[in-house]
PDB file of C-alpha atoms in Angstrom:
ATOM      1  CA  MET A  36      38.723 -40.277 -32.104  1.00  0.00           C
ATOM      2  CA  LYS A  37      37.766 -41.325 -28.563  1.00  0.00           C
ATOM      3  CA  LYS A  38      39.916 -38.519 -27.167  1.00  0.00           C
ATOM      4  CA  SER A  39      38.143 -35.990 -29.400  1.00  0.00           C
ATOM      5  CA  ILE A  40      34.736 -37.246 -28.278  1.00  0.00           C
ATOM      6  CA  PHE A  41      35.812 -36.973 -24.630  1.00  0.00           C
ATOM      7  CA  ILE A  42      37.088 -33.407 -25.102  1.00  0.00           C
ATOM      8  CA  LEU A  43      33.846 -32.458 -26.865  1.00  0.00           C
ATOM      9  CA  PHE A  44      31.771 -34.029 -24.105  1.00  0.00           C
ATOM     10  CA  THR A  45      33.769 -32.195 -21.457  1.00  0.00           C
ATOM     11  CA  PHE A  46      33.354 -28.889 -23.318  1.00  0.00           C
ATOM     12  CA  PHE A  47      29.571 -29.233 -23.512  1.00  0.00           C
ATOM     13  CA  THR A  48      29.400 -30.362 -19.884  1.00  0.00           C
ATOM     14  CA  LEU A  49      31.307 -27.262 -18.763  1.00  0.00           C
ATOM     15  CA  CYS A  50      29.132 -25.012 -20.914  1.00  0.00           C
ATOM     16  CA  SER A  51      25.997 -26.548 -19.457  1.00  0.00           C
ATOM     17  CA  ALA A  52      27.283 -26.124 -15.912  1.00  0.00           C
ATOM     18  CA  THR A  53      28.097 -22.481 -16.587  1.00  0.00           C
ATOM     19  CA  ALA A  54      24.726 -21.876 -18.214  1.00  0.00           C
ATOM     20  CA  GLN A  55      22.969 -23.124 -15.091  1.00  0.00           C
ATOM     21  CA  ASP A  56      24.679 -20.476 -12.944  1.00  0.00           C
ATOM     22  CA  PHE A  57      22.635 -17.571 -14.295  1.00  0.00           C
ATOM     23  CA  LYS A  58      19.770 -16.537 -16.529  1.00  0.00           C
ATOM     24  CA  THR A  59      20.189 -13.872 -19.197  1.00  0.00           C
ATOM     25  CA  LEU A  60      17.117 -11.645 -19.231  1.00  0.00           C
ATOM     26  CA  THR A  61      16.081  -8.602 -21.241  1.00  0.00           C
ATOM     27  CA  TYR A  62      15.262  -5.825 -18.808  1.00  0.00           C
ATOM     28  CA  PHE A  63      14.603  -2.928 -21.188  1.00  0.00           C
ATOM     29  CA  VAL A  64      13.553  -2.525 -24.813  1.00  0.00           C
ATOM     30  CA  ASN A  65      12.548   0.481 -26.874  1.00  0.00           C
ATOM     31  CA  ASP A  66      12.821   1.401 -30.559  1.00  0.00           C
ATOM     32  CA  SER A  67      16.593   1.859 -30.412  1.00  0.00           C
ATOM     33  CA  THR A  68      17.862  -0.044 -27.384  1.00  0.00           C
ATOM     34  CA  LYS A  69      17.771  -3.562 -25.989  1.00  0.00           C
ATOM     35  CA  LEU A  70      19.450  -4.157 -22.633  1.00  0.00           C
ATOM     36  CA  GLU A  71      20.150  -7.443 -20.863  1.00  0.00           C
ATOM     37  CA  LEU A  72      21.256  -8.619 -17.461  1.00  0.00           C
ATOM     38  CA  ASP A  73      22.593 -11.858 -16.034  1.00  0.00           C
ATOM     39  CA  LEU A  74      20.659 -12.977 -12.959  1.00  0.00           C
ATOM     40  CA  PHE A  75      22.205 -15.304 -10.395  1.00  0.00           C
ATOM     41  CA  LEU A  76      19.893 -16.943  -7.869  1.00  0.00           C
ATOM     42  CA  PRO A  77      20.664 -19.086  -4.813  1.00  0.00           C
ATOM     43  CA  LYS A  78      20.744 -22.799  -5.585  1.00  0.00           C
ATOM     44  CA  THR A  79      18.562 -23.497  -2.546  1.00  0.00           C
ATOM     45  CA  LYS A  80      14.981 -22.318  -2.836  1.00  0.00           C
ATOM     46  CA  SER A  81      13.898 -19.898  -0.116  1.00  0.00           C
ATOM     47  CA  THR A  82      10.448 -19.451   1.350  1.00  0.00           C
ATOM     48  CA  ASN A  83      11.417 -15.856   2.148  1.00  0.00           C
ATOM     49  CA  LYS A  84      11.730 -13.045  -0.370  1.00  0.00           C
ATOM     50  CA  LEU A  85      15.335 -12.508  -1.463  1.00  0.00           C
ATOM     51  CA  PRO A  86      17.419  -9.366  -1.089  1.00  0.00           C
ATOM     52  CA  LEU A  87      18.834  -8.243  -4.435  1.00  0.00           C
ATOM     53  CA  LEU A  88      22.152  -6.801  -5.578  1.00  0.00           C
ATOM     54  CA  ILE A  89      22.333  -5.063  -8.982  1.00  0.00           C
ATOM     55  CA  HIS A  90      25.912  -4.553 -10.178  1.00  0.00           C
ATOM     56  CA  VAL A  91      27.207  -2.172 -12.870  1.00  0.00           C
ATOM     57  CA  HIS A  92      30.560  -2.934 -14.523  1.00  0.00           C
ATOM     58  CA  GLY A  93      33.275  -0.363 -15.194  1.00  0.00           C
ATOM     59  CA  GLY A  94      35.033   0.640 -18.391  1.00  0.00           C
ATOM     60  CA  GLY A  95      34.862   4.410 -18.751  1.00  0.00           C
ATOM     61  CA  PHE A  96      31.366   4.237 -20.288  1.00  0.00           C
ATOM     62  CA  SER A  97      33.038   2.941 -23.451  1.00  0.00           C
ATOM     63  CA  GLY A  98      34.052  -0.627 -22.611  1.00  0.00           C
ATOM     64  CA  GLY A  99      33.601  -3.471 -20.181  1.00  0.00           C
ATOM     65  CA  ARG A 100      30.997  -6.249 -20.166  1.00  0.00           C
ATOM     66  CA  ARG A 101      28.360  -7.417 -17.757  1.00  0.00           C
ATOM     67  CA  GLU A 102      30.413 -10.614 -17.390  1.00  0.00           C
ATOM     68  CA  ASP A 103      32.892  -8.448 -15.454  1.00  0.00           C
ATOM     69  CA  GLY A 104      30.361  -8.408 -12.632  1.00  0.00           C
ATOM     70  CA  HIS A 105      29.872 -12.151 -12.487  1.00  0.00           C
ATOM     71  CA  HIS A 106      32.374 -12.613  -9.657  1.00  0.00           C
ATOM     72  CA  ILE A 107      30.431 -10.514  -7.138  1.00  0.00           C
ATOM     73  CA  ALA A 108      27.019 -11.623  -8.442  1.00  0.00           C
ATOM     74  CA  LYS A 109      27.872 -15.304  -8.289  1.00  0.00           C
ATOM     75  CA  HIS A 110      29.319 -15.009  -4.780  1.00  0.00           C
ATOM     76  CA  ALA A 111      26.336 -13.022  -3.509  1.00  0.00           C
ATOM     77  CA  ALA A 112      24.026 -15.756  -4.824  1.00  0.00           C
ATOM     78  CA  THR A 113      25.904 -18.357  -2.759  1.00  0.00           C
ATOM     79  CA  GLN A 114      25.141 -16.217   0.302  1.00  0.00           C
ATOM     80  CA  GLY A 115      21.385 -16.067  -0.175  1.00  0.00           C
ATOM     81  CA  TYR A 116      21.071 -13.022  -2.442  1.00  0.00           C
ATOM     82  CA  ALA A 117      19.612 -12.647  -5.873  1.00  0.00           C
ATOM     83  CA  ALA A 118      22.267 -10.788  -7.860  1.00  0.00           C
ATOM     84  CA  ALA A 119      22.316  -9.290 -11.330  1.00  0.00           C
ATOM     85  CA  SER A 120      25.078  -7.850 -13.486  1.00  0.00           C
ATOM     86  CA  ILE A 121      23.689  -5.496 -16.109  1.00  0.00           C
ATOM     87  CA  SER A 122      24.627  -4.218 -19.544  1.00  0.00           C
ATOM     88  CA  TYR A 123      24.063  -0.544 -20.311  1.00  0.00           C
ATOM     89  CA  THR A 124      24.643   1.826 -23.207  1.00  0.00           C
ATOM     90  CA  LEU A 125      28.377   2.546 -23.643  1.00  0.00           C
ATOM     91  CA  TYR A 126      27.721   6.114 -24.678  1.00  0.00           C
ATOM     92  CA  MET A 127      31.379   7.186 -24.667  1.00  0.00           C
ATOM     93  CA  LYS A 128      32.462   4.513 -27.148  1.00  0.00           C
ATOM     94  CA  GLY A 129      34.137   6.416 -29.981  1.00  0.00           C
ATOM     95  CA  ARG A 130      34.081   9.613 -27.908  1.00  0.00           C
ATOM     96  CA  LYS A 131      36.789  11.149 -25.713  1.00  0.00           C
ATOM     97  CA  PHE A 132      36.317  10.740 -21.956  1.00  0.00           C
ATOM     98  CA  SER A 133      39.471  12.520 -20.777  1.00  0.00           C
ATOM     99  CA  CYS A 134      40.647  16.132 -20.593  1.00  0.00           C
ATOM    100  CA  ASP A 135      40.182  16.788 -24.315  1.00  0.00           C
ATOM    101  CA  GLY A 136      36.627  15.467 -24.331  1.00  0.00           C
ATOM    102  CA  ILE A 137      33.323  17.346 -24.369  1.00  0.00           C
ATOM    103  CA  LEU A 138      31.866  18.008 -20.926  1.00  0.00           C
ATOM    104  CA  SER A 139      28.229  17.639 -21.973  1.00  0.00           C
ATOM    105  CA  GLN A 140      28.974  14.197 -23.408  1.00  0.00           C
ATOM    106  CA  LYS A 141      30.617  13.079 -20.167  1.00  0.00           C
ATOM    107  CA  THR A 142      27.640  14.119 -18.064  1.00  0.00           C
ATOM    108  CA  LYS A 143      25.252  12.563 -20.609  1.00  0.00           C
ATOM    109  CA  ALA A 144      27.075   9.229 -20.167  1.00  0.00           C
ATOM    110  CA  PHE A 145      26.382   9.409 -16.413  1.00  0.00           C
ATOM    111  CA  GLN A 146      22.724  10.229 -17.032  1.00  0.00           C
ATOM    112  CA  ILE A 147      22.075   7.475 -19.573  1.00  0.00           C
ATOM    113  CA  ALA A 148      23.713   4.796 -17.422  1.00  0.00           C
ATOM    114  CA  ALA A 149      21.908   5.909 -14.242  1.00  0.00           C
ATOM    115  CA  ASN A 150      18.577   5.874 -16.069  1.00  0.00           C
ATOM    116  CA  GLN A 151      19.244   2.375 -17.308  1.00  0.00           C
ATOM    117  CA  LEU A 152      20.094   1.225 -13.802  1.00  0.00           C
ATOM    118  CA  TRP A 153      16.725   2.635 -12.739  1.00  0.00           C
ATOM    119  CA  GLN A 154      15.129   0.610 -15.534  1.00  0.00           C
ATOM    120  CA  ALA A 155      16.869  -2.562 -14.319  1.00  0.00           C
ATOM    121  CA  THR A 156      15.557  -1.816 -10.830  1.00  0.00           C
ATOM    122  CA  LEU A 157      12.057  -1.258 -12.186  1.00  0.00           C
ATOM    123  CA  PHE A 158      12.268  -4.605 -14.010  1.00  0.00           C
ATOM    124  CA  PHE A 159      12.825  -6.390 -10.701  1.00  0.00           C
ATOM    125  CA  ILE A 160      10.119  -4.434  -8.911  1.00  0.00           C
ATOM    126  CA  THR A 161       7.666  -5.331 -11.692  1.00  0.00           C
ATOM    127  CA  ASN A 162       8.761  -8.991 -11.641  1.00  0.00           C
ATOM    128  CA  ALA A 163       9.317  -9.285  -7.893  1.00  0.00           C
ATOM    129  CA  ASP A 164       6.973 -12.253  -7.473  1.00  0.00           C
ATOM    130  CA  LYS A 165       8.441 -14.099 -10.448  1.00  0.00           C
ATOM    131  CA  TYR A 166      11.979 -13.917  -9.065  1.00  0.00           C
ATOM    132  CA  ASN A 167      11.042 -13.893  -5.367  1.00  0.00           C
ATOM    133  CA  ILE A 168      12.566 -10.441  -4.728  1.00  0.00           C
ATOM    134  CA  ASP A 169      12.076  -8.303  -1.620  1.00  0.00           C
ATOM    135  CA  THR A 170      11.785  -4.843  -3.186  1.00  0.00           C
ATOM    136  CA  THR A 171      12.638  -3.124   0.113  1.00  0.00           C
ATOM    137  CA  LYS A 172      16.058  -4.800   0.058  1.00  0.00           C
ATOM    138  CA  ILE A 173      17.567  -3.795  -3.290  1.00  0.00           C
ATOM    139  CA  PHE A 174      21.258  -2.862  -3.194  1.00  0.00           C
ATOM    140  CA  ILE A 175      23.307  -1.389  -6.037  1.00  0.00           C
ATOM    141  CA  SER A 176      27.030  -1.570  -6.676  1.00  0.00           C
ATOM    142  CA  GLY A 177      29.549  -0.673  -9.325  1.00  0.00           C
ATOM    143  CA  SER A 178      33.187  -0.368 -10.250  1.00  0.00           C
ATOM    144  CA  SER A 179      34.676   2.876 -11.670  1.00  0.00           C
ATOM    145  CA  ALA A 180      32.161   4.102 -14.282  1.00  0.00           C
ATOM    146  CA  GLY A 181      29.738   1.588 -12.782  1.00  0.00           C
ATOM    147  CA  ALA A 182      30.258   3.147  -9.362  1.00  0.00           C
ATOM    148  CA  GLU A 183      29.576   6.598 -10.793  1.00  0.00           C
ATOM    149  CA  THR A 184      26.425   5.176 -12.352  1.00  0.00           C
ATOM    150  CA  ALA A 185      25.279   3.703  -9.048  1.00  0.00           C
ATOM    151  CA  LEU A 186      26.066   6.863  -7.055  1.00  0.00           C
ATOM    152  CA  HIS A 187      24.080   9.100  -9.367  1.00  0.00           C
ATOM    153  CA  ALA A 188      21.247   6.568  -9.548  1.00  0.00           C
ATOM    154  CA  ALA A 189      21.097   6.553  -5.756  1.00  0.00           C
ATOM    155  CA  PHE A 190      21.138  10.306  -5.201  1.00  0.00           C
ATOM    156  CA  TRP A 191      19.925  12.154  -8.304  1.00  0.00           C
ATOM    157  CA  ASP A 192      16.387  13.520  -8.405  1.00  0.00           C
ATOM    158  CA  ARG A 193      14.763  10.859 -10.580  1.00  0.00           C
ATOM    159  CA  ASN A 194      12.061  13.200 -11.877  1.00  0.00           C
ATOM    160  CA  VAL A 195      14.538  15.873 -12.950  1.00  0.00           C
ATOM    161  CA  MET A 196      17.031  13.470 -14.551  1.00  0.00           C
ATOM    162  CA  ALA A 197      14.606  10.965 -16.129  1.00  0.00           C
ATOM    163  CA  LEU A 198      15.096  10.020 -19.774  1.00  0.00           C
ATOM    164  CA  TYR A 199      12.391   7.352 -20.024  1.00  0.00           C
ATOM    165  CA  PRO A 200       8.646   7.528 -19.278  1.00  0.00           C
ATOM    166  CA  GLN A 201       8.720   4.386 -17.111  1.00  0.00           C
ATOM    167  CA  LYS A 202       9.697   5.498 -13.603  1.00  0.00           C
ATOM    168  CA  LEU A 203      10.422   3.968 -10.232  1.00  0.00           C
ATOM    169  CA  PRO A 204       7.822   4.583  -7.519  1.00  0.00           C
ATOM    170  CA  ASP A 205       8.284   7.989  -5.871  1.00  0.00           C
ATOM    171  CA  THR A 206       8.741   6.331  -2.484  1.00  0.00           C
ATOM    172  CA  PHE A 207      11.380   3.859  -3.667  1.00  0.00           C
ATOM    173  CA  LYS A 208      14.799   4.003  -2.016  1.00  0.00           C
ATOM    174  CA  TYR A 209      17.772   1.683  -2.459  1.00  0.00           C
ATOM    175  CA  ALA A 210      18.749  -0.298   0.636  1.00  0.00           C
ATOM    176  CA  GLY A 211      22.443   0.531   0.224  1.00  0.00           C
ATOM    177  CA  ILE A 212      25.291   1.091  -2.211  1.00  0.00           C
ATOM    178  CA  ALA A 213      28.812  -0.308  -2.686  1.00  0.00           C
ATOM    179  CA  SER A 214      31.148   1.859  -4.783  1.00  0.00           C
ATOM    180  CA  GLY A 215      34.581   0.858  -6.101  1.00  0.00           C
ATOM    181  CA  SER A 216      36.718   3.893  -7.088  1.00  0.00           C
ATOM    182  CA  GLY A 217      33.670   5.950  -7.896  1.00  0.00           C
ATOM    183  CA  ALA A 218      32.739   9.611  -7.565  1.00  0.00           C
ATOM    184  CA  ILE A 219      29.774  11.946  -7.758  1.00  0.00           C
ATOM    185  CA  MET A 220      29.477  15.289  -9.516  1.00  0.00           C
ATOM    186  CA  ASP A 221      27.953  17.125  -6.555  1.00  0.00           C
ATOM    187  CA  LEU A 222      28.135  16.253  -2.854  1.00  0.00           C
ATOM    188  CA  ASN A 223      25.014  18.353  -2.279  1.00  0.00           C
ATOM    189  CA  LEU A 224      23.014  15.625  -4.016  1.00  0.00           C
ATOM    190  CA  ILE A 225      23.367  13.582  -0.818  1.00  0.00           C
ATOM    191  CA  THR A 226      21.089  14.835   1.948  1.00  0.00           C
ATOM    192  CA  LYS A 227      19.724  13.532   5.224  1.00  0.00           C
ATOM    193  CA  GLN A 228      16.486  12.799   3.401  1.00  0.00           C
ATOM    194  CA  ASN A 229      17.941  10.524   0.689  1.00  0.00           C
ATOM    195  CA  LEU A 230      20.885   9.104   2.639  1.00  0.00           C
ATOM    196  CA  ILE A 231      21.451   5.339   2.430  1.00  0.00           C
ATOM    197  CA  PRO A 232      24.187   3.081   3.879  1.00  0.00           C
ATOM    198  CA  ALA A 233      27.297   3.227   1.709  1.00  0.00           C
ATOM    199  CA  LEU A 234      30.480   1.190   1.357  1.00  0.00           C
ATOM    200  CA  PHE A 235      33.395   2.744  -0.542  1.00  0.00           C
ATOM    201  CA  PHE A 236      36.808   1.454  -1.572  1.00  0.00           C
ATOM    202  CA  HIS A 237      39.430   3.417  -3.459  1.00  0.00           C
ATOM    203  CA  GLY A 238      43.162   3.800  -4.025  1.00  0.00           C
ATOM    204  CA  SER A 239      44.452   6.950  -2.318  1.00  0.00           C
ATOM    205  CA  CYS A 240      46.596   7.851  -5.359  1.00  0.00           C
ATOM    206  CA  ASP A 241      44.013   7.259  -8.089  1.00  0.00           C
ATOM    207  CA  ARG A 242      44.792   9.635 -10.998  1.00  0.00           C
ATOM    208  CA  THR A 243      41.712   8.692 -13.024  1.00  0.00           C
ATOM    209  CA  VAL A 244      38.847   9.101 -10.577  1.00  0.00           C
ATOM    210  CA  PRO A 245      39.958  11.217  -7.605  1.00  0.00           C
ATOM    211  CA  TYR A 246      40.023   9.633  -4.172  1.00  0.00           C
ATOM    212  CA  GLY A 247      39.137  13.023  -2.668  1.00  0.00           C
ATOM    213  CA  THR A 248      37.925  16.115  -4.502  1.00  0.00           C
ATOM    214  CA  ALA A 249      39.556  16.995  -7.813  1.00  0.00           C
ATOM    215  CA  ALA A 250      38.932  17.201 -11.527  1.00  0.00           C
ATOM    216  CA  HIS A 251      38.330  13.966 -13.418  1.00  0.00           C
ATOM    217  CA  HIS A 252      41.744  12.762 -14.647  1.00  0.00           C
ATOM    218  CA  TYR A 253      43.139  15.814 -12.782  1.00  0.00           C
ATOM    219  CA  CYS A 254      42.455  17.880 -15.903  1.00  0.00           C
ATOM    220  CA  PRO A 255      43.548  21.533 -15.964  1.00  0.00           C
ATOM    221  CA  ALA A 256      40.743  24.046 -15.459  1.00  0.00           C
ATOM    222  CA  ASN A 257      40.890  25.191 -19.093  1.00  0.00           C
ATOM    223  CA  ALA A 258      40.367  21.673 -20.478  1.00  0.00           C
ATOM    224  CA  SER A 259      37.274  21.117 -22.619  1.00  0.00           C
ATOM    225  CA  GLY A 260      36.476  17.976 -20.621  1.00  0.00           C
ATOM    226  CA  TRP A 261      37.023  19.523 -17.181  1.00  0.00           C
ATOM    227  CA  LEU A 262      34.674  17.942 -14.655  1.00  0.00           C
ATOM    228  CA  MET A 263      34.893  18.249 -10.879  1.00  0.00           C
ATOM    229  CA  LEU A 264      34.356  14.981  -9.035  1.00  0.00           C
ATOM    230  CA  PHE A 265      33.960  14.071  -5.375  1.00  0.00           C
ATOM    231  CA  GLY A 266      35.547  10.675  -4.767  1.00  0.00           C
ATOM    232  CA  SER A 267      35.258   8.080  -2.022  1.00  0.00           C
ATOM    233  CA  TYR A 268      37.122   9.981   0.706  1.00  0.00           C
ATOM    234  CA  SER A 269      35.014  13.099   0.178  1.00  0.00           C
ATOM    235  CA  LEU A 270      31.829  11.010   0.008  1.00  0.00           C
ATOM    236  CA  TYR A 271      32.735   9.173   3.202  1.00  0.00           C
ATOM    237  CA  ASN A 272      33.392  12.395   5.118  1.00  0.00           C
ATOM    238  CA  HIS A 273      30.201  13.983   3.797  1.00  0.00           C
ATOM    239  CA  ILE A 274      28.117  11.021   4.967  1.00  0.00           C
ATOM    240  CA  ILE A 275      29.868  11.059   8.351  1.00  0.00           C
ATOM    241  CA  GLY A 276      28.910  14.735   8.573  1.00  0.00           C
ATOM    242  CA  LEU A 277      25.281  13.722   7.997  1.00  0.00           C
ATOM    243  CA  ASN A 278      25.678  11.029  10.699  1.00  0.00           C
ATOM    244  CA  GLY A 279      25.012   8.314   8.156  1.00  0.00           C
ATOM    245  CA  SER A 280      26.198   4.714   8.019  1.00  0.00           C
ATOM    246  CA  THR A 281      29.312   4.238   5.915  1.00  0.00           C
ATOM    247  CA  HIS A 282      32.543   2.260   5.593  1.00  0.00           C
ATOM    248  CA  LEU A 283      35.579   3.356   3.582  1.00  0.00           C
ATOM    249  CA  TYR A 284      38.399   1.003   2.566  1.00  0.00           C
ATOM    250  CA  THR A 285      41.480   3.002   1.571  1.00  0.00           C
ATOM    251  CA  PHE A 286      44.196   1.232  -0.423  1.00  0.00           C
ATOM    252  CA  CYS A 287      47.123   3.455   0.494  1.00  0.00           C
ATOM    253  CA  GLY A 288      49.299   4.257  -2.503  1.00  0.00           C
ATOM    254  CA  GLY A 289      46.936   2.460  -4.827  1.00  0.00           C
ATOM    255  CA  GLY A 290      45.709   3.786  -8.157  1.00  0.00           C
ATOM    256  CA  HIS A 291      42.658   3.088 -10.266  1.00  0.00           C
ATOM    257  CA  GLU A 292      43.638  -0.577 -10.541  1.00  0.00           C
ATOM    258  CA  TYR A 293      41.855  -1.106  -7.195  1.00  0.00           C
ATOM    259  CA  SER A 294      38.438  -0.216  -8.632  1.00  0.00           C
ATOM    260  CA  ASP A 295      37.319  -3.858  -8.682  1.00  0.00           C
ATOM    261  CA  GLU A 296      39.360  -5.078  -5.715  1.00  0.00           C
ATOM    262  CA  LEU A 297      36.633  -6.056  -3.264  1.00  0.00           C
ATOM    263  CA  PHE A 298      34.154  -7.183  -5.902  1.00  0.00           C
ATOM    264  CA  ALA A 299      36.652  -9.535  -7.556  1.00  0.00           C
ATOM    265  CA  LYS A 300      38.977 -10.583  -4.729  1.00  0.00           C
ATOM    266  CA  GLN A 301      37.104 -10.054  -1.454  1.00  0.00           C
ATOM    267  CA  PRO A 302      33.410 -10.275  -2.347  1.00  0.00           C
ATOM    268  CA  GLN A 303      32.475 -11.434   1.145  1.00  0.00           C
ATOM    269  CA  GLU A 304      33.270  -7.885   2.327  1.00  0.00           C
ATOM    270  CA  ILE A 305      30.403  -6.683   0.127  1.00  0.00           C
ATOM    271  CA  VAL A 306      28.058  -9.389   1.385  1.00  0.00           C
ATOM    272  CA  ASP A 307      29.004  -8.650   5.000  1.00  0.00           C
ATOM    273  CA  PHE A 308      28.196  -4.970   4.408  1.00  0.00           C
ATOM    274  CA  MET A 309      24.774  -5.842   2.997  1.00  0.00           C
ATOM    275  CA  ASN A 310      24.108  -8.225   5.876  1.00  0.00           C
ATOM    276  CA  ARG A 311      24.933  -5.483   8.385  1.00  0.00           C
ATOM    277  CA  VAL A 312      22.514  -3.146   6.628  1.00  0.00           C
ATOM    278  CA  LEU A 313      19.761  -5.752   6.678  1.00  0.00           C
ATOM    279  CA  HIS A 314      20.346  -6.216  10.416  1.00  0.00           C
ATOM    280  CA  ASN A 315      20.130  -2.432  10.966  1.00  0.00           C
ATOM    281  CA  GLN A 316      23.738  -2.244  12.124  1.00  0.00           C
ATOM    282  CA  LYS A 317      25.042   1.282  11.701  1.00  0.00           C
ATOM    283  CA  GLU A 318      28.760   1.723  11.067  1.00  0.00           C
ATOM    284  CA  GLN A 319      31.189   4.580  10.625  1.00  0.00           C
ATOM    285  CA  ALA A 320      34.485   2.875   9.850  1.00  0.00           C
ATOM    286  CA  HIS A 321      37.645   3.584   7.880  1.00  0.00           C
ATOM    287  CA  THR A 322      39.801   0.551   7.047  1.00  0.00           C
ATOM    288  CA  ILE A 323      43.308   1.492   5.896  1.00  0.00           C
ATOM    289  CA  ILE A 324      45.130  -1.091   3.787  1.00  0.00           C
ATOM    290  CA  ALA A 325      48.820  -0.892   2.880  1.00  0.00           C
ATOM    291  CA  THR A 326      49.655  -1.756  -0.717  1.00  0.00           C
ATOM    292  CA  GLY A 327      53.423  -1.287  -0.572  1.00  0.00           C
ATOM    293  CA  LYS A 328      53.184   1.236  -3.401  1.00  0.00           C
ATOM    294  CA  PRO A 329      55.276   4.382  -3.039  1.00  0.00           C
ATOM    295  CA  CYS A 330      52.695   7.101  -3.728  1.00  0.00           C
ATOM    296  CA  LYS A 331      52.023   9.251  -0.653  1.00  0.00           C
ATOM    297  CA  THR A 332      50.261  12.568  -0.198  1.00  0.00           C
ATOM    298  CA  ALA A 333      50.461  15.079   2.613  1.00  0.00           C
ATOM    299  CA  GLU A 334      46.678  15.437   2.511  1.00  0.00           C
ATOM    300  CA  TYR A 335      46.100  11.809   3.476  1.00  0.00           C
ATOM    301  CA  ASN A 336      48.721  11.445   6.189  1.00  0.00           C
ATOM    302  CA  PHE A 337      47.023   8.326   7.580  1.00  0.00           C
ATOM    303  CA  CYS A 338      48.763   6.533   4.711  1.00  0.00           C
ATOM    304  CA  ASP A 339      52.249   7.456   5.962  1.00  0.00           C
TER     305      ASP A 339
END
């Protein structure tokens, strides 16, 4: 009996300790949707307003949980950031997201998720004093589908693509973006006017979301779900062409399994990137990382 009481006590102690790490907050509600986020704050109170990271989990717009973003959010909070991992509508759940899918549904998934990221951002702007947030220092990040969400949220015309009446201020601009194995539907969305510092990481042999420029899942051109995507390598080169600040981490030979690599295993790389942005340090860097995996391509001969 004593052993059972001890185990029970330990269980509740661990649960309490975990519960103190973050607050679960509702950031958006309408007649059909309720969306929540988990907010991590530094343990030490700051007299200064906090920079904020909003993270979007992956899962092909049909799976994943906001808990998947706890690793980067929790680490960022230990480094003086407020950090939130958000839930969003998994629009592709029960729908096909590959070559035999419906193109309009795939693009709708991007639009819904990006709009909900805007709503999460608006929540923090509206409640900036309550959570001690510096609204000029809001970063976004995401893995896979979350990265695609963040990229489109950063660079889409918010008036054209809006789904909800509540909108971000016209002058609002994210401080920077970190994208894990993500892609954008149109490079022309990124201009000198809306450019922000960007960190990318991606496996060079990703067959799900292209590292360079290719169809999603490398679908044939006659596929119903054919969708051209511009991945991290193409994004990096485009931003270099605009003389922007960017850093690409290439996992040579790696596939889509690297989509969460820095967020989960090397989160300080993300924090260091944000710190450089906040200190106005411009970078144009390409870090090449060997994985020991056999996939090689002639196009990316720096992986040889």
